[in-house]
mmCIF file of C-alpha atoms in Angstrom:
data_model
loop_
_atom_site.group_PDB
_atom_site.id
_atom_site.type_symbol
_atom_site.label_atom_id
_atom_site.label_comp_id
_atom_site.label_asym_id
_atom_site.label_seq_id
_atom_site.Cartn_x
_atom_site.Cartn_y
_atom_site.Cartn_z
ATOM 1 C CA MET A 1 0.120 -0.173 0.042
ATOM 2 C CA LYS A 2 1.755 2.695 0.513
ATOM 3 C CA ASN A 3 1.722 -1.054 0.724
ATOM 4 C CA ILE A 4 3.047 -1.050 -0.632
ATOM 5 C CA THR A 5 5.972 -2.229 -2.645
ATOM 6 C CA LEU A 6 5.301 1.243 -5.253
ATOM 7 C CA VAL A 7 2.658 2.520 -6.990
ATOM 8 C CA CYS A 8 7.276 3.353 -9.282
ATOM 9 C CA SER A 9 5.806 3.845 -12.054
ATOM 10 C CA GLY A 10 5.821 3.258 -15.888
ATOM 11 C CA LEU A 11 7.897 6.097 -15.713
ATOM 12 C CA LEU A 12 7.369 8.331 -13.463
ATOM 13 C CA PHE A 13 4.253 7.136 -11.856
ATOM 14 C CA THR A 14 5.839 5.943 -8.759
ATOM 15 C CA SER A 15 3.013 6.406 -6.872
ATOM 16 C CA PHE A 16 1.456 3.573 -9.139
ATOM 17 C CA SER A 17 3.990 1.142 -8.148
ATOM 18 C CA HIS A 18 3.619 1.157 -4.482
ATOM 19 C CA ALA A 19 0.996 0.697 -1.689
ATOM 20 C CA SER A 20 0.780 3.212 0.435
ATOM 21 C CA ALA A 21 1.375 5.936 -1.987
ATOM 22 C CA LEU A 22 3.706 4.137 -4.064
ATOM 23 C CA TYR A 23 4.160 0.317 -2.945
ATOM 24 C CA PHE A 24 2.198 -2.652 -4.542
ATOM 25 C CA TYR A 25 1.254 -5.387 -2.003
ATOM 26 C CA GLU A 26 0.106 -7.390 -5.045
ATOM 27 C CA ILE A 27 2.494 -9.513 -6.443
ATOM 28 C CA GLY A 28 0.393 -12.757 -7.504
ATOM 29 C CA THR A 29 -0.279 -14.399 -4.484
ATOM 30 C CA GLU A 30 -2.610 -15.288 -1.604
ATOM 31 C CA ASP A 31 -1.958 -12.148 0.300
ATOM 32 C CA THR A 32 -3.852 -10.301 -2.782
ATOM 33 C CA ALA A 33 -7.334 -11.781 -1.557
ATOM 34 C CA LEU A 34 -6.904 -10.576 1.744
ATOM 35 C CA ALA A 35 -5.755 -6.940 0.381
ATOM 36 C CA GLY A 36 -2.703 -7.736 2.620
ATOM 37 C CA ALA A 37 -4.131 -8.288 5.646
ATOM 38 C CA GLY A 38 -1.736 -10.399 8.105
ATOM 39 C CA GLN A 39 0.852 -10.303 5.725
ATOM 40 C CA ALA A 40 3.988 -10.366 8.043
ATOM 41 C CA ALA A 41 1.994 -12.905 10.368
ATOM 42 C CA ARG A 42 0.537 -15.263 8.050
ATOM 43 C CA ALA A 43 3.192 -17.529 6.847
ATOM 44 C CA GLN A 44 1.033 -20.283 4.487
ATOM 45 C CA ASP A 45 3.203 -20.416 1.934
ATOM 46 C CA ALA A 46 6.850 -19.539 0.415
ATOM 47 C CA SER A 47 5.652 -16.013 -0.483
ATOM 48 C CA THR A 48 6.175 -15.240 3.063
ATOM 49 C CA ILE A 49 9.825 -14.554 1.822
ATOM 50 C CA PHE A 50 8.432 -11.147 0.562
ATOM 51 C CA THR A 51 6.113 -10.176 3.521
ATOM 52 C CA ASN A 52 8.333 -11.869 6.483
ATOM 53 C CA PRO A 53 11.280 -14.016 6.134
ATOM 54 C CA ALA A 54 11.039 -15.288 9.523
ATOM 55 C CA GLY A 55 7.824 -17.338 8.581
ATOM 56 C CA MET A 56 9.660 -19.689 6.469
ATOM 57 C CA THR A 57 10.335 -21.459 9.979
ATOM 58 C CA GLN A 58 6.293 -22.428 9.941
ATOM 59 C CA LEU A 59 6.689 -23.975 6.355
ATOM 60 C CA PRO A 60 7.266 -27.652 5.112
ATOM 61 C CA ASP A 61 10.507 -28.814 4.674
ATOM 62 C CA ARG A 62 10.626 -27.746 1.092
ATOM 63 C CA MET A 63 7.892 -25.401 -0.625
ATOM 64 C CA PHE A 64 7.591 -23.742 -3.702
ATOM 65 C CA THR A 65 4.817 -20.950 -4.340
ATOM 66 C CA GLY A 66 4.213 -19.163 -8.104
ATOM 67 C CA GLY A 67 1.813 -16.693 -8.892
ATOM 68 C CA ALA A 68 0.451 -14.589 -12.005
ATOM 69 C CA GLN A 69 -1.309 -11.464 -12.275
ATOM 70 C CA VAL A 70 -2.788 -8.763 -14.249
ATOM 71 C CA MET A 71 -3.507 -5.174 -13.386
ATOM 72 C CA GLY A 72 -5.842 -2.681 -15.301
ATOM 73 C CA GLY A 73 -7.683 0.241 -14.431
ATOM 74 C CA ASN A 74 -8.508 4.423 -15.268
ATOM 75 C CA ILE A 75 -6.104 6.858 -14.257
ATOM 76 C CA ASP A 76 -7.839 9.601 -16.275
ATOM 77 C CA TYR A 77 -6.133 13.044 -16.503
ATOM 78 C CA GLN A 78 -7.820 15.958 -17.583
ATOM 79 C CA LEU A 79 -6.613 19.387 -18.537
ATOM 80 C CA ASP A 80 -8.338 22.629 -17.049
ATOM 81 C CA GLY A 81 -10.448 24.126 -19.975
ATOM 82 C CA SER A 82 -11.539 22.743 -23.262
ATOM 83 C CA ASN A 83 -9.361 24.324 -25.838
ATOM 84 C CA ARG A 84 -6.398 21.734 -25.015
ATOM 85 C CA GLN A 85 -6.131 17.990 -25.639
ATOM 86 C CA SER A 86 -6.252 15.981 -22.602
ATOM 87 C CA PRO A 87 -4.658 12.506 -22.458
ATOM 88 C CA GLY A 88 -7.676 10.541 -20.734
ATOM 89 C CA ASN A 89 -6.972 7.312 -19.098
ATOM 90 C CA VAL A 90 -3.350 7.053 -19.378
ATOM 91 C CA MET A 91 -3.485 3.129 -17.671
ATOM 92 C CA ASN A 92 -2.451 0.296 -19.660
ATOM 93 C CA LEU A 93 -2.824 -3.507 -18.674
ATOM 94 C CA PHE A 94 0.173 -4.579 -16.790
ATOM 95 C CA PRO A 95 1.215 -8.158 -16.374
ATOM 96 C CA ASN A 96 2.937 -9.664 -13.472
ATOM 97 C CA ALA A 97 4.545 -12.796 -11.990
ATOM 98 C CA SER A 98 6.318 -14.116 -8.835
ATOM 99 C CA GLY A 99 8.003 -17.178 -8.003
ATOM 100 C CA PHE A 100 9.515 -18.249 -4.272
ATOM 101 C CA TYR A 101 11.103 -21.255 -2.946
ATOM 102 C CA SER A 102 12.164 -22.014 0.737
ATOM 103 C CA GLN A 103 13.851 -25.204 2.386
ATOM 104 C CA LYS A 104 14.685 -26.442 5.492
ATOM 105 C CA VAL A 105 18.364 -26.709 6.234
ATOM 106 C CA ASN A 106 18.403 -27.872 9.595
ATOM 107 C CA ASP A 107 15.815 -27.823 12.800
ATOM 108 C CA ASN A 108 16.458 -24.308 13.237
ATOM 109 C CA LEU A 109 17.739 -22.775 9.838
ATOM 110 C CA TYR A 110 15.682 -22.080 6.817
ATOM 111 C CA ALA A 111 17.008 -20.880 3.344
ATOM 112 C CA GLY A 112 14.661 -19.434 0.401
ATOM 113 C CA LEU A 113 14.897 -17.413 -2.926
ATOM 114 C CA GLY A 114 12.215 -15.350 -4.258
ATOM 115 C CA LEU A 115 11.817 -13.584 -7.559
ATOM 116 C CA TYR A 116 9.225 -10.771 -7.881
ATOM 117 C CA GLY A 117 8.102 -7.669 -9.295
ATOM 118 C CA ASN A 118 6.416 -5.385 -6.719
ATOM 119 C CA TYR A 119 6.243 -2.277 -8.849
ATOM 120 C CA GLY A 120 6.065 -1.468 -12.624
ATOM 121 C CA LEU A 121 3.669 0.205 -14.781
ATOM 122 C CA GLY A 122 2.588 0.976 -18.382
ATOM 123 C CA ILE A 123 1.690 4.358 -18.764
ATOM 124 C CA ASP A 124 0.103 5.966 -22.390
ATOM 125 C CA PHE A 125 -0.840 9.707 -22.609
ATOM 126 C CA GLY A 126 -0.968 9.623 -26.324
ATOM 127 C CA ASN A 127 -1.103 12.595 -28.383
ATOM 128 C CA TRP A 128 -1.920 15.346 -25.985
ATOM 129 C CA ALA A 129 -0.949 18.916 -24.969
ATOM 130 C CA GLY A 130 2.127 17.615 -23.051
ATOM 131 C CA ASP A 131 3.531 15.200 -25.351
ATOM 132 C CA ARG A 132 6.700 16.886 -25.578
ATOM 133 C CA LEU A 133 7.071 16.300 -21.585
ATOM 134 C CA ILE A 134 5.752 12.641 -21.714
ATOM 135 C CA LYS A 135 4.029 10.590 -24.165
ATOM 136 C CA LYS A 136 4.535 6.781 -23.095
ATOM 137 C CA SER A 137 6.450 5.565 -20.354
ATOM 138 C CA THR A 138 7.400 2.142 -18.993
ATOM 139 C CA MET A 139 9.285 0.802 -15.685
ATOM 140 C CA VAL A 140 9.503 -2.737 -15.272
ATOM 141 C CA ALA A 141 11.514 -3.754 -11.861
ATOM 142 C CA MET A 142 12.304 -7.448 -10.741
ATOM 143 C CA THR A 143 14.183 -8.263 -7.234
ATOM 144 C CA LEU A 144 16.143 -11.320 -6.499
ATOM 145 C CA SER A 145 15.557 -12.039 -3.106
ATOM 146 C CA PRO A 146 18.045 -14.726 -1.192
ATOM 147 C CA SER A 147 16.628 -15.030 2.298
ATOM 148 C CA LEU A 148 17.530 -16.799 5.837
ATOM 149 C CA ALA A 149 15.250 -17.704 8.759
ATOM 150 C CA TRP A 150 16.403 -18.879 12.258
ATOM 151 C CA ARG A 151 14.210 -20.248 14.943
ATOM 152 C CA LEU A 152 15.393 -18.877 18.342
ATOM 153 C CA SER A 153 13.051 -20.664 20.030
ATOM 154 C CA ASP A 154 9.720 -22.654 19.799
ATOM 155 C CA ARG A 155 7.885 -19.391 19.707
ATOM 156 C CA VAL A 156 10.160 -16.821 18.106
ATOM 157 C CA SER A 157 12.022 -16.965 14.700
ATOM 158 C CA VAL A 158 14.090 -14.169 13.000
ATOM 159 C CA GLY A 159 14.423 -13.751 9.001
ATOM 160 C CA ALA A 160 16.695 -11.491 6.690
ATOM 161 C CA SER A 161 16.455 -10.769 3.097
ATOM 162 C CA VAL A 162 19.370 -9.054 0.750
ATOM 163 C CA ASN A 163 17.326 -7.694 -2.194
ATOM 164 C CA ALA A 164 18.771 -7.360 -5.686
ATOM 165 C CA ASN A 165 16.755 -4.863 -7.425
ATOM 166 C CA TYR A 166 16.885 -4.285 -11.199
ATOM 167 C CA GLY A 167 14.989 -1.438 -12.967
ATOM 168 C CA PHE A 168 14.140 -0.770 -16.697
ATOM 169 C CA LEU A 169 12.965 2.754 -17.560
ATOM 170 C CA SER A 170 11.910 3.733 -21.132
ATOM 171 C CA LEU A 171 10.366 7.235 -21.934
ATOM 172 C CA THR A 172 8.789 8.194 -25.160
ATOM 173 C CA ARG A 173 7.982 11.700 -26.074
ATOM 174 C CA ASN A 174 7.212 14.275 -28.664
ATOM 175 C CA VAL A 175 10.479 15.895 -30.004
ATOM 176 C CA GLY A 176 10.244 18.150 -33.273
ATOM 177 C CA GLY A 177 7.012 16.295 -34.334
ATOM 178 C CA GLU A 178 8.796 12.982 -34.141
ATOM 179 C CA ASP A 179 8.813 10.448 -31.296
ATOM 180 C CA GLN A 180 11.833 10.017 -29.680
ATOM 181 C CA LYS A 181 12.427 7.153 -26.859
ATOM 182 C CA GLU A 182 14.865 7.111 -24.390
ATOM 183 C CA HIS A 183 15.948 4.051 -22.043
ATOM 184 C CA ASP A 184 17.949 2.935 -19.343
ATOM 185 C CA HIS A 185 18.364 0.687 -16.444
ATOM 186 C CA ASP A 186 19.738 0.248 -13.097
ATOM 187 C CA TRP A 187 20.745 -1.968 -10.165
ATOM 188 C CA ALA A 188 19.740 -0.966 -6.444
ATOM 189 C CA MET A 189 20.084 -2.977 -3.061
ATOM 190 C CA SER A 190 17.867 -3.023 -0.478
ATOM 191 C CA TYR A 191 17.274 -5.121 2.653
ATOM 192 C CA ARG A 192 14.420 -6.960 5.055
ATOM 193 C CA LEU A 193 14.339 -7.892 8.390
ATOM 194 C CA GLY A 194 11.698 -10.021 10.209
ATOM 195 C CA LEU A 195 10.391 -11.208 13.487
ATOM 196 C CA LEU A 196 7.673 -13.878 14.053
ATOM 197 C CA MET A 197 6.366 -14.463 17.464
ATOM 198 C CA GLU A 198 3.657 -17.249 18.275
ATOM 199 C CA LEU A 199 2.081 -15.477 21.364
ATOM 200 C CA THR A 200 -0.241 -18.157 22.037
ATOM 201 C CA ASP A 201 -1.233 -21.496 20.303
ATOM 202 C CA GLN A 202 -3.942 -19.231 18.249
ATOM 203 C CA THR A 203 -2.274 -16.295 17.947
ATOM 204 C CA ARG A 204 0.911 -15.216 16.012
ATOM 205 C CA ALA A 205 2.715 -11.568 15.568
ATOM 206 C CA GLY A 206 4.997 -10.514 12.887
ATOM 207 C CA ILE A 207 6.922 -7.256 12.231
ATOM 208 C CA THR A 208 8.880 -6.684 9.105
ATOM 209 C CA TRP A 209 11.305 -3.411 8.312
ATOM 210 C CA ASN A 210 12.358 -3.026 4.599
ATOM 211 C CA SER A 211 14.970 -0.187 3.865
ATOM 212 C CA LYS A 212 14.727 2.312 1.108
ATOM 213 C CA THR A 213 15.168 1.652 -2.524
ATOM 214 C CA ASP A 214 17.150 4.229 -4.883
ATOM 215 C CA TYR A 215 17.365 3.602 -8.811
ATOM 216 C CA ASP A 216 19.399 6.242 -10.612
ATOM 217 C CA PHE A 217 18.476 6.440 -14.082
ATOM 218 C CA ASN A 218 20.490 8.416 -16.644
ATOM 219 C CA ILE A 219 17.442 9.818 -18.866
ATOM 220 C CA ASP A 220 17.116 13.350 -20.113
ATOM 221 C CA GLY A 221 13.760 14.838 -18.704
ATOM 222 C CA LYS A 222 13.931 18.676 -20.324
ATOM 223 C CA ALA A 223 11.498 19.786 -22.538
ATOM 224 C CA ARG A 224 10.300 22.969 -24.459
ATOM 225 C CA PHE A 225 6.902 23.930 -25.710
ATOM 226 C CA PRO A 226 6.435 25.922 -29.036
ATOM 227 C CA ASN A 227 4.125 28.359 -27.472
ATOM 228 C CA LEU A 228 6.919 28.938 -24.667
ATOM 229 C CA PRO A 229 10.201 28.390 -26.524
ATOM 230 C CA ASP A 230 12.584 30.604 -24.143
ATOM 231 C CA VAL A 231 11.104 27.961 -21.030
ATOM 232 C CA GLU A 232 12.636 24.924 -20.244
ATOM 233 C CA TYR A 233 10.831 22.266 -18.196
ATOM 234 C CA SER A 234 12.443 18.928 -16.598
ATOM 235 C CA LEU A 235 10.950 16.164 -15.224
ATOM 236 C CA PRO A 236 12.254 14.439 -11.964
ATOM 237 C CA VAL A 237 12.818 11.151 -13.831
ATOM 238 C CA SER A 238 15.697 9.640 -11.409
ATOM 239 C CA ALA A 239 14.386 11.260 -8.202
ATOM 240 C CA GLN A 240 10.966 10.061 -8.235
ATOM 241 C CA VAL A 241 11.643 5.955 -9.068
ATOM 242 C CA ARG A 242 12.347 5.151 -5.368
ATOM 243 C CA ALA A 243 10.894 3.375 -2.374
ATOM 244 C CA PRO A 244 10.978 4.762 1.333
ATOM 245 C CA GLN A 245 11.728 2.437 4.220
ATOM 246 C CA GLN A 246 8.560 0.968 5.899
ATOM 247 C CA ILE A 247 7.627 -1.187 8.921
ATOM 248 C CA MET A 248 4.708 -3.623 8.938
ATOM 249 C CA LEU A 249 3.100 -4.962 12.242
ATOM 250 C CA SER A 250 0.457 -7.938 11.498
ATOM 251 C CA LEU A 251 -1.653 -10.246 13.727
ATOM 252 C CA VAL A 252 -3.387 -13.324 12.771
ATOM 253 C CA HIS A 253 -5.762 -14.958 15.461
ATOM 254 C CA ASP A 254 -7.297 -18.669 14.770
ATOM 255 C CA ILE A 255 -10.596 -18.471 16.484
ATOM 256 C CA ASP A 256 -11.259 -22.148 15.676
ATOM 257 C CA LYS A 257 -10.543 -24.683 12.995
ATOM 258 C CA GLN A 258 -12.706 -22.902 10.390
ATOM 259 C CA TRP A 259 -12.335 -19.042 11.061
ATOM 260 C CA SER A 260 -9.385 -16.863 11.159
ATOM 261 C CA VAL A 261 -8.749 -13.147 11.629
ATOM 262 C CA MET A 262 -6.121 -10.784 10.630
ATOM 263 C CA GLY A 263 -4.752 -7.238 10.436
ATOM 264 C CA ASP A 264 -2.273 -4.985 9.800
ATOM 265 C CA LEU A 265 -0.662 -1.697 10.945
ATOM 266 C CA GLY A 266 2.025 -0.295 8.891
ATOM 267 C CA TRP A 267 4.157 3.393 8.169
ATOM 268 C CA GLN A 268 6.260 4.386 5.247
ATOM 269 C CA ASP A 269 8.890 7.424 5.545
ATOM 270 C CA TRP A 270 7.759 9.458 2.382
ATOM 271 C CA SER A 271 8.598 12.703 3.792
ATOM 272 C CA GLN A 272 12.286 11.814 3.317
ATOM 273 C CA PHE A 273 11.905 12.266 -0.101
ATOM 274 C CA GLY A 274 10.395 15.901 -0.143
ATOM 275 C CA ALA A 275 8.214 16.006 -3.236
ATOM 276 C CA PRO A 276 9.250 15.154 -7.045
ATOM 277 C CA GLN A 277 9.209 18.481 -8.544
ATOM 278 C CA ILE A 278 8.945 19.374 -12.384
ATOM 279 C CA THR A 279 11.904 22.470 -12.692
ATOM 280 C CA VAL A 280 11.543 25.392 -14.817
ATOM 281 C CA ASN A 281 14.709 26.725 -16.356
ATOM 282 C CA GLY A 282 16.667 25.036 -13.470
ATOM 283 C CA GLN A 283 14.593 26.316 -10.714
ATOM 284 C CA GLN A 284 11.733 24.127 -8.671
ATOM 285 C CA LEU A 285 8.162 25.505 -9.040
ATOM 286 C CA ALA A 286 7.805 24.658 -5.582
ATOM 287 C CA LYS A 287 10.446 24.561 -3.043
ATOM 288 C CA ASN A 288 8.124 23.189 -0.096
ATOM 289 C CA ASN A 289 7.876 19.729 1.367
ATOM 290 C CA ARG A 290 4.687 18.360 -0.070
ATOM 291 C CA LEU A 291 5.135 14.687 1.218
ATOM 292 C CA LYS A 292 4.442 13.276 4.410
ATOM 293 C CA ASP A 293 4.882 9.768 6.035
ATOM 294 C CA THR A 294 1.922 7.376 5.181
ATOM 295 C CA TRP A 295 0.093 4.954 7.359
ATOM 296 C CA HIS A 296 -1.520 1.622 6.376
ATOM 297 C CA THR A 297 -4.320 -0.767 8.023
ATOM 298 C CA ALA A 298 -6.211 -3.718 7.074
ATOM 299 C CA VAL A 299 -8.291 -6.556 8.107
ATOM 300 C CA GLY A 300 -9.111 -9.829 6.846
ATOM 301 C CA VAL A 301 -10.975 -12.960 7.397
ATOM 302 C CA GLN A 302 -10.071 -16.731 6.221
ATOM 303 C CA TYR A 303 -13.053 -19.515 6.270
ATOM 304 C CA ARG A 304 -12.428 -23.095 5.872
ATOM 305 C CA PRO A 305 -15.626 -24.559 5.094
ATOM 306 C CA THR A 306 -14.047 -28.199 4.472
ATOM 307 C CA ASP A 307 -10.732 -29.316 4.304
ATOM 308 C CA LEU A 308 -10.374 -28.621 0.659
ATOM 309 C CA TRP A 309 -11.334 -24.887 0.541
ATOM 310 C CA ARG A 310 -10.140 -21.815 1.957
ATOM 311 C CA LEU A 311 -11.878 -18.641 1.507
ATOM 312 C CA ASN A 312 -10.654 -15.007 1.678
ATOM 313 C CA ALA A 313 -11.448 -11.510 1.935
ATOM 314 C CA GLY A 314 -10.209 -8.126 3.307
ATOM 315 C CA VAL A 315 -10.051 -4.347 3.335
ATOM 316 C CA ALA A 316 -7.264 -2.008 3.599
ATOM 317 C CA PHE A 317 -6.828 1.582 3.790
ATOM 318 C CA ASP A 318 -3.596 3.866 2.897
ATOM 319 C CA SER A 319 -3.551 7.097 3.409
ATOM 320 C CA THR A 320 -1.810 9.860 1.195
ATOM 321 C CA PRO A 321 1.881 11.030 0.985
ATOM 322 C CA TYR A 322 0.684 14.394 0.128
ATOM 323 C CA LYS A 323 -0.256 17.027 2.609
ATOM 324 C CA ASP A 324 -2.465 18.863 -0.064
ATOM 325 C CA GLN A 325 -4.574 16.702 -2.489
ATOM 326 C CA SER A 326 -4.984 20.199 -4.494
ATOM 327 C CA ASP A 327 -1.407 20.506 -5.026
ATOM 328 C CA VAL A 328 -0.007 17.051 -6.357
ATOM 329 C CA ALA A 329 2.939 16.330 -8.827
ATOM 330 C CA LEU A 330 1.856 15.679 -12.355
ATOM 331 C CA THR A 331 4.020 12.415 -12.529
ATOM 332 C CA MET A 332 3.026 10.944 -9.345
ATOM 333 C CA PRO A 333 -0.909 11.292 -9.022
ATOM 334 C CA THR A 334 -1.979 9.388 -5.699
ATOM 335 C CA GLY A 335 -3.955 9.877 -2.450
ATOM 336 C CA ASP A 336 -6.002 8.177 0.219
ATOM 337 C CA GLU A 337 -6.371 4.383 -1.026
ATOM 338 C CA TRP A 338 -8.947 1.711 -0.600
ATOM 339 C CA ARG A 339 -8.617 -1.731 -1.313
ATOM 340 C CA PHE A 340 -11.374 -4.399 -1.551
ATOM 341 C CA ALA A 341 -10.558 -8.073 -2.114
ATOM 342 C CA THR A 342 -11.647 -11.333 -2.293
ATOM 343 C CA GLY A 343 -10.323 -15.268 -3.279
ATOM 344 C CA ALA A 344 -10.127 -18.612 -2.594
ATOM 345 C CA GLN A 345 -7.407 -21.623 -2.397
ATOM 346 C CA TYR A 346 -8.628 -24.971 -3.246
ATOM 347 C CA GLN A 347 -6.285 -28.199 -2.233
ATOM 348 C CA LEU A 348 -5.743 -30.220 -5.093
ATOM 349 C CA SER A 349 -3.657 -33.017 -3.444
ATOM 350 C CA PRO A 350 -1.924 -33.024 0.112
ATOM 351 C CA ALA A 351 0.882 -31.432 -1.749
ATOM 352 C CA SER A 352 -0.433 -29.222 -3.823
ATOM 353 C CA ASN A 353 -3.341 -26.088 -3.656
ATOM 354 C CA ILE A 354 -4.412 -23.662 -6.314
ATOM 355 C CA GLY A 355 -5.777 -20.064 -5.371
ATOM 356 C CA PHE A 356 -7.724 -17.201 -7.461
ATOM 357 C CA ALA A 357 -7.893 -13.342 -5.985
ATOM 358 C CA VAL A 358 -9.279 -10.149 -7.078
ATOM 359 C CA GLU A 359 -8.976 -6.794 -5.575
ATOM 360 C CA TYR A 360 -10.340 -3.147 -6.580
ATOM 361 C CA LEU A 361 -8.257 -0.050 -5.452
ATOM 362 C CA HIS A 362 -10.070 3.130 -5.021
ATOM 363 C CA MET A 363 -7.614 6.142 -5.245
ATOM 364 C CA GLN A 364 -8.505 9.649 -4.138
ATOM 365 C CA SER A 365 -8.762 12.586 -6.485
ATOM 366 C CA SER A 366 -6.098 15.016 -6.911
ATOM 367 C CA LYS A 367 -5.329 18.060 -8.582
ATOM 368 C CA VAL A 368 -2.308 19.323 -10.602
ATOM 369 C CA GLN A 369 -1.345 22.867 -10.302
ATOM 370 C CA SER A 370 2.071 23.061 -11.968
ATOM 371 C CA PRO A 371 3.138 23.513 -14.353
ATOM 372 C CA ALA A 372 0.533 26.038 -15.230
ATOM 373 C CA ILE A 373 0.282 24.728 -18.849
ATOM 374 C CA LEU A 374 -0.429 21.199 -18.166
ATOM 375 C CA ALA A 375 -2.571 21.801 -14.763
ATOM 376 C CA GLY A 376 -5.565 19.565 -14.601
ATOM 377 C CA ASN A 377 -7.304 16.677 -12.166
ATOM 378 C CA TYR A 378 -7.056 12.950 -11.894
ATOM 379 C CA ASP A 379 -10.864 12.366 -10.968
ATOM 380 C CA ASN A 380 -11.501 9.273 -8.932
ATOM 381 C CA PRO A 381 -8.768 7.017 -10.400
ATOM 382 C CA TRP A 382 -8.888 3.330 -9.700
ATOM 383 C CA LEU A 383 -7.435 -0.203 -10.292
ATOM 384 C CA TRP A 384 -8.116 -3.551 -10.554
ATOM 385 C CA PHE A 385 -5.782 -6.939 -10.102
ATOM 386 C CA ALA A 386 -6.810 -10.506 -10.962
ATOM 387 C CA SER A 387 -4.205 -13.263 -10.007
ATOM 388 C CA VAL A 388 -3.968 -17.037 -9.699
ATOM 389 C CA ASN A 389 -1.307 -18.763 -7.449
ATOM 390 C CA TYR A 390 -0.247 -22.277 -7.310
ATOM 391 C CA SER A 391 1.719 -24.216 -4.200
ATOM 392 C CA TYR A 392 3.564 -27.557 -3.845
ATOM 393 C CA GLN A 393 5.224 -29.109 -1.123
ATOM 394 C CA PHE A 394 8.189 -31.356 -2.287
#
C-alpha cells in the first residue's frame, strides 16, 4: 500500500507502483485476496519471503509458490479548460509474475529465494498537449531476494533478506514532431528484516522492516513547448523512482478450525523524499516539502468450510503521502487508497493447492497546479488486480 512495494511506475508514476502511496502489495499471491491483511504473520506459503522471511520456519521442509497477475484500471487525467487535448485514461494492462522457494536446512535454519516484481507500470498519454514532456513510459522492476530464517525458540523466529533490485525505464515523447525514445537500467540494493512470534497457540504476530530503495536512471527529462520557446521544463526522472523505508506489524488469530481473523498496521517514511518537482529553467516550481509519512491498516478473514477450501476476504486503507491533494505532482498522482479483495484456495492434493484472487483499489482524486500549461485533475482513479497462484510441497 503505500503497501506497498510502489505505485514506481511506468515512468515516473512512482505512485502507482507501491501501495501506501507507491508500493504494491500485489504480486500474484494469496495476499492479494486478503488486501494484504496479516501479511507479516500469516506464513502459509513460500511467498512469506516477501512479506516476512522469518515465516519460513512455519513452512514444510521444501515448498514452492508461484503466481501470475494482471493489473488494469482507469487513471484519467483531464486538463483545465477545453481548448487543449487531454490524455484521458493513461493506464494500460500490466502483467506480473512471482516465484518463491523455501527449504529447511536443519531444525532451526531455513533458506529461501524469491523472484518478484512489486512495482512497474505502462503509461500511455498518447497525443496530448504535453506530449513534448511525456507521451509513453514503461518501468519494470524485478527483485531477486535470497533469504534466511532462524528459529530462536519454539515461539520466536527471525529472518532477513538481501534484495537485488533491477529496474528498466523507458520514456517516449514528441521531439520536433517525431517520437523519441530513451531508456536506461540500474541495479539497486535493499534489505528486509523480520520477526515472527507465536503469542499463543492460536495467535501469531509479525513485524517487518524494509530499507529504502533508490534507482539512478540517466534519462534526459528536459522539454520545450512551441508557444513557450524560451522556457525549459525538466521532469524529475531519477529522483522519483524510489521507495522509502517501511515497517509493517501484523496479527493473525485462529478463532477455531474454520475461522481466522487478521490485521495490519504499517508506516512508510515518504517525508524523507520531499516531493517530486518539475523544474523550470533550472528552478523548482515549489521548494516546500509536499510529502508526509503514510499509514496503512487492513483487516481480513479466512473461512475453511471444508478441508479442501479456504475462502479469503479483506479491506485495506492507505493514507495519502501528500499534505494537500489540491497540489500533487503531475508524475505522481495518488491519494488515500481503499482496497477491497476476495479469493479462494483449493487443495488439489495433500502436497499442492491452487488459488485465485481479485481486488479493487479506489484512489482519492487530486489536482495538479504546476506547470500551469499542463494543470488539470485526476478524478476518481481506480485499479483492479486479478491473479492465480500455485503452491507445492516437495
